[in-house]
PDB file of C-alpha atoms in Angstrom:
ATOM      1  CA  GLU A   1     -19.102  16.018  -7.457  1.00 67.00           C
ATOM      2  CA  GLN A   2     -19.110  12.545  -6.957  1.00 72.00           C
ATOM      3  CA  THR A   3     -16.984  10.727  -4.898  1.00 78.00           C
ATOM      4  CA  GLU A   4     -16.280   7.269  -2.904  1.00 84.00           C
ATOM      5  CA  LEU A   5     -16.618   8.986   0.139  1.00 88.00           C
ATOM      6  CA  SER A   6     -18.558   7.283   3.166  1.00 90.00           C
ATOM      7  CA  GLU A   7     -21.584   9.683   4.957  1.00 91.00           C
ATOM      8  CA  ASP A   8     -19.555   9.670   8.129  1.00 92.00           C
ATOM      9  CA  GLN A   9     -16.109  10.362   6.275  1.00 92.00           C
ATOM     10  CA  SER A  10     -17.995  13.490   4.606  1.00 92.00           C
ATOM     11  CA  LYS A  11     -19.106  14.587   7.606  1.00 95.00           C
ATOM     12  CA  GLN A  12     -15.932  14.913   9.560  1.00 95.00           C
ATOM     13  CA  LEU A  13     -13.870  16.551   6.516  1.00 93.00           C
ATOM     14  CA  LEU A  14     -16.847  19.233   6.651  1.00 93.00           C
ATOM     15  CA  SER A  15     -17.148  19.740  10.432  1.00 94.00           C
ATOM     16  CA  ARG A  16     -12.627  19.969  10.266  1.00 94.00           C
ATOM     17  CA  GLU A  17     -13.370  22.200   7.412  1.00 94.00           C
ATOM     18  CA  LEU A  18     -11.043  20.246   5.351  1.00 93.00           C
ATOM     19  CA  ASP A  19     -13.553  19.744   2.478  1.00 91.00           C
ATOM     20  CA  ASP A  20     -11.535  22.158   0.261  1.00 92.00           C
ATOM     21  CA  ALA A  21      -8.671  20.623   0.521  1.00 92.00           C
ATOM     22  CA  PHE A  22     -10.028  17.327  -0.463  1.00 90.00           C
ATOM     23  CA  PHE A  23     -11.924  18.917  -3.339  1.00 90.00           C
ATOM     24  CA  ASP A  24      -8.657  21.300  -4.293  1.00 89.00           C
ATOM     25  CA  HIS A  25      -5.680  19.146  -3.955  1.00 89.00           C
ATOM     26  CA  HIS A  26      -5.856  15.538  -5.489  1.00 86.00           C
ATOM     27  CA  SER A  27      -7.367  14.528  -8.412  1.00 79.00           C
ATOM     28  CA  ALA A  28      -8.700  11.036  -7.021  1.00 79.00           C
ATOM     29  CA  LYS A  29     -12.226  11.873  -4.951  1.00 79.00           C
ATOM     30  CA  SER A  30     -11.220   8.747  -3.467  1.00 84.00           C
ATOM     31  CA  LYS A  31     -11.103   6.967  -0.230  1.00 89.00           C
ATOM     32  CA  ALA A  32      -8.173   6.924   0.554  1.00 90.00           C
ATOM     33  CA  TRP A  33      -7.946  10.797  -0.232  1.00 92.00           C
ATOM     34  CA  GLY A  34     -10.022  11.288   2.190  1.00 92.00           C
ATOM     35  CA  THR A  35      -8.520   9.551   5.030  1.00 94.00           C
ATOM     36  CA  LEU A  36      -5.087  10.223   4.619  1.00 95.00           C
ATOM     37  CA  LEU A  37      -6.602  14.033   4.908  1.00 95.00           C
ATOM     38  CA  LEU A  38      -8.336  12.971   7.773  1.00 96.00           C
ATOM     39  CA  GLU A  39      -5.470  11.193  10.331  1.00 96.00           C
ATOM     40  CA  HIS A  40      -3.021  13.846   9.227  1.00 97.00           C
ATOM     41  CA  GLU A  41      -4.473  17.712   9.753  1.00 93.00           C
ATOM     42  CA  SER A  42      -1.372  18.743  10.807  1.00 95.00           C
ATOM     43  CA  VAL A  43       0.286  18.365   7.219  1.00 97.00           C
ATOM     44  CA  HIS A  44      -0.013  20.451   3.786  1.00 96.00           C
ATOM     45  CA  PRO A  45      -2.615  18.501   1.399  1.00 95.00           C
ATOM     46  CA  ALA A  46      -0.134  19.194  -1.374  1.00 95.00           C
ATOM     47  CA  VAL A  47       1.822  17.059   0.171  1.00 97.00           C
ATOM     48  CA  LEU A  48       0.177  14.349   1.943  1.00 97.00           C
ATOM     49  CA  SER A  49      -1.491  14.487  -2.285  1.00 95.00           C
ATOM     50  CA  CYS A  50       2.019  13.585  -3.074  1.00 95.00           C
ATOM     51  CA  ILE A  51       2.567  11.006  -1.836  1.00 96.00           C
ATOM     52  CA  LEU A  52      -0.649   9.171  -2.471  1.00 95.00           C
ATOM     53  CA  SER A  53      -0.004   9.999  -6.190  1.00 94.00           C
ATOM     54  CA  VAL A  54       3.363   8.087  -6.059  1.00 94.00           C
ATOM     55  CA  ARG A  55       1.203   5.170  -4.147  1.00 92.00           C
ATOM     56  CA  GLU A  56      -1.616   5.338  -6.736  1.00 89.00           C
ATOM     57  CA  ASN A  57       1.257   4.822  -9.124  1.00 87.00           C
ATOM     58  CA  GLY A  58       2.655   1.993  -7.835  1.00 86.00           C
ATOM     59  CA  GLY A  59       5.865   3.813  -6.462  1.00 90.00           C
ATOM     60  CA  LEU A  60       5.058   3.374  -2.520  1.00 91.00           C
ATOM     61  CA  THR A  61       3.771   0.834  -0.443  1.00 88.00           C
ATOM     62  CA  ARG A  62       0.344   0.730   1.296  1.00 86.00           C
ATOM     63  CA  GLU A  63       2.299   0.642   4.254  1.00 86.00           C
ATOM     64  CA  GLY A  64       5.141   2.816   3.563  1.00 92.00           C
ATOM     65  CA  ILE A  65       2.545   5.598   3.613  1.00 95.00           C
ATOM     66  CA  GLU A  66       2.878   6.454   7.202  1.00 96.00           C
ATOM     67  CA  GLN A  67       6.395   7.214   7.410  1.00 97.00           C
ATOM     68  CA  THR A  68       6.799   8.366   4.052  1.00 98.00           C
ATOM     69  CA  VAL A  69       3.877  10.885   5.569  1.00 98.00           C
ATOM     70  CA  GLU A  70       6.042  11.308   8.977  1.00 97.00           C
ATOM     71  CA  HIS A  71       9.358  12.365   7.226  1.00 98.00           C
ATOM     72  CA  PHE A  72       7.779  14.809   4.415  1.00 98.00           C
ATOM     73  CA  ALA A  73       5.233  16.131   7.623  1.00 97.00           C
ATOM     74  CA  GLN A  74       6.798  19.345   7.647  1.00 96.00           C
ATOM     75  CA  ASN A  75       7.473  20.444   4.178  1.00 95.00           C
ATOM     76  CA  LYS A  76       4.679  22.534   2.544  1.00 91.00           C
ATOM     77  CA  HIS A  77       5.939  21.489  -0.988  1.00 87.00           C
ATOM     78  CA  ILE A  78       7.806  18.518  -2.487  1.00 94.00           C
ATOM     79  CA  ASN A  79       7.096  16.288  -5.827  1.00 95.00           C
ATOM     80  CA  VAL A  80       6.415  13.294  -6.785  1.00 94.00           C
ATOM     81  CA  GLU A  81       9.992  12.830  -7.634  1.00 95.00           C
ATOM     82  CA  THR A  82      11.669  13.525  -4.657  1.00 96.00           C
ATOM     83  CA  VAL A  83       8.258  11.157  -2.636  1.00 97.00           C
ATOM     84  CA  ALA A  84       9.402   8.164  -5.477  1.00 95.00           C
ATOM     85  CA  ARG A  85      13.144   8.156  -4.311  1.00 96.00           C
ATOM     86  CA  TYR A  86      12.343   8.255  -0.798  1.00 97.00           C
ATOM     87  CA  ALA A  87      10.535   4.855  -1.267  1.00 94.00           C
ATOM     88  CA  GLN A  88      12.958   3.648  -3.355  1.00 92.00           C
ATOM     89  CA  GLU A  89      15.995   4.941  -0.357  1.00 94.00           C
ATOM     90  CA  ASN A  90      13.955   3.448   2.241  1.00 94.00           C
ATOM     91  CA  ASP A  91      12.548   0.239   0.248  1.00 86.00           C
ATOM     92  CA  LEU A  92       9.347   0.695   0.179  1.00 89.00           C
ATOM     93  CA  VAL A  93       8.639   0.433  -3.293  1.00 86.00           C
ATOM     94  CA  PRO A  94       5.861  -2.656  -3.614  1.00 81.00           C
ATOM     95  CA  ALA A  95       7.867  -5.829  -5.255  1.00 72.00           C
ATOM     96  CA  GLU A  96       7.088  -6.425  -8.585  1.00 71.00           C
ATOM     97  CA  VAL A  97       4.197  -9.111  -9.270  1.00 60.00           C
ATOM     98  CA  GLY A  98       6.862 -11.185 -11.949  1.00 64.00           C
ATOM     99  CA  ASN A  99       9.612 -11.403  -9.526  1.00 81.00           C
ATOM    100  CA  LEU A 100       6.987 -11.829  -6.498  1.00 84.00           C
ATOM    101  CA  GLU A 101       6.019 -15.062  -8.463  1.00 88.00           C
ATOM    102  CA  SER A 102       9.938 -16.419  -8.935  1.00 88.00           C
ATOM    103  CA  ILE A 103      10.317 -15.619  -5.118  1.00 89.00           C
ATOM    104  CA  ILE A 104       6.952 -17.627  -3.926  1.00 93.00           C
ATOM    105  CA  GLU A 105       7.572 -20.040  -6.175  1.00 94.00           C
ATOM    106  CA  GLY A 106      11.106 -21.258  -4.663  1.00 93.00           C
ATOM    107  CA  ILE A 107       9.455 -20.838  -0.855  1.00 94.00           C
ATOM    108  CA  VAL A 108       6.424 -23.020  -1.922  1.00 95.00           C
ATOM    109  CA  LEU A 109       9.466 -25.665  -3.280  1.00 95.00           C
ATOM    110  CA  GLU A 110      11.284 -25.722  -0.443  1.00 94.00           C
ATOM    111  CA  ARG A 111       8.625 -26.923   1.641  1.00 96.00           C
ATOM    112  CA  LEU A 112       7.054 -29.005  -0.876  1.00 95.00           C
ATOM    113  CA  ASP A 113       6.811 -31.780   1.768  1.00 95.00           C
ATOM    114  CA  PHE A 114       4.660 -29.354   4.243  1.00 95.00           C
ATOM    115  CA  VAL A 115       2.747 -28.063   0.986  1.00 95.00           C
ATOM    116  CA  LYS A 116       1.490 -31.583  -0.110  1.00 95.00           C
ATOM    117  CA  GLU A 117       0.946 -32.873   2.965  1.00 95.00           C
ATOM    118  CA  ARG A 118      -1.161 -29.582   5.012  1.00 95.00           C
ATOM    119  CA  GLY A 119      -2.204 -28.446   1.380  1.00 94.00           C
ATOM    120  CA  MET A 120      -4.328 -24.407   1.306  1.00 95.00           C
ATOM    121  CA  GLY A 121      -3.764 -25.196   5.538  1.00 96.00           C
ATOM    122  CA  ALA A 122       0.082 -24.530   4.302  1.00 96.00           C
ATOM    123  CA  MET A 123      -1.200 -21.102   3.673  1.00 96.00           C
ATOM    124  CA  GLY A 124      -0.605 -18.835   6.546  1.00 94.00           C
ATOM    125  CA  PRO A 125       2.732 -20.405   7.937  1.00 95.00           C
ATOM    126  CA  LEU A 126       3.791 -19.973   4.542  1.00 96.00           C
ATOM    127  CA  MET A 127       1.877 -16.037   3.977  1.00 95.00           C
ATOM    128  CA  GLY A 128       4.225 -14.985   7.049  1.00 92.00           C
ATOM    129  CA  VAL A 129       7.190 -16.571   5.621  1.00 92.00           C
ATOM    130  CA  VAL A 130       6.782 -14.649   2.125  1.00 90.00           C
ATOM    131  CA  MET A 131       5.764 -11.289   3.722  1.00 88.00           C
ATOM    132  CA  GLY A 132       9.439 -11.437   5.750  1.00 83.00           C
ATOM    133  CA  ALA A 133      10.753 -12.935   2.484  1.00 81.00           C
ATOM    134  CA  CYS A 134       9.464  -9.549   0.811  1.00 79.00           C
ATOM    135  CA  PRO A 135       9.638  -6.609   2.994  1.00 68.00           C
ATOM    136  CA  GLY A 136       6.338  -4.340   1.573  1.00 69.00           C
ATOM    137  CA  VAL A 137       4.620  -6.420  -0.684  1.00 77.00           C
ATOM    138  CA  ASP A 138       0.856  -5.933  -1.076  1.00 80.00           C
ATOM    139  CA  GLY A 139      -0.392  -8.692   1.117  1.00 86.00           C
ATOM    140  CA  LYS A 140      -3.377  -9.494  -1.165  1.00 89.00           C
ATOM    141  CA  GLU A 141      -1.180  -9.783  -4.000  1.00 87.00           C
ATOM    142  CA  VAL A 142       0.598 -11.957  -2.246  1.00 90.00           C
ATOM    143  CA  SER A 143      -2.625 -13.694  -1.088  1.00 94.00           C
ATOM    144  CA  ALA A 144      -3.627 -14.376  -4.037  1.00 94.00           C
ATOM    145  CA  VAL A 145      -0.135 -15.550  -5.673  1.00 93.00           C
ATOM    146  CA  LEU A 146       0.419 -17.698  -3.323  1.00 95.00           C
ATOM    147  CA  ARG A 147      -2.863 -19.528  -3.199  1.00 96.00           C
ATOM    148  CA  THR A 148      -2.746 -19.937  -7.083  1.00 95.00           C
ATOM    149  CA  ILE A 149       1.090 -21.645  -6.817  1.00 95.00           C
ATOM    150  CA  ILE A 150      -0.135 -24.001  -3.980  1.00 95.00           C
ATOM    151  CA  LEU A 151      -2.761 -25.522  -5.618  1.00 94.00           C
ATOM    152  CA  ARG A 152      -0.147 -25.992  -9.069  1.00 93.00           C
ATOM    153  CA  HIS A 153       1.947 -27.731  -5.866  1.00 90.00           C
ATOM    154  CA  SER A 154      -0.805 -30.111  -4.008  1.00 82.00           C
TER     155      SER A 154
END
């Protein structure tokens, strides 16, 4: 069966006897799934699969995975609704892209002189400001949107 695993991940899953869990508990045979199993051996694979499903469907930030795993670590059975509700209650849901663009636009406009003066050099400092204003948002997404908006204004 095809997987996205590196050779090292495959060997680790086999040596720790997690290969059955890898193939039986989650539909996507991804690196993320392999990593989650290896990093959280003591957590029931069905629980990890549920958490990863919510992440894959956009209901949980990458940064929120650890906190969510810790919260549900003792459970044997949970469902995606429970995980999604936990993510919402704990601000671990990614910001919506449309909303993100308007927030970043506002931040850039508040600092327009700085952006005009520094151009793309404003990217680093503004990344920090945006990440602070939008906890839980994906850094890659922020970077892409911020770059576009800086280019538009510089």
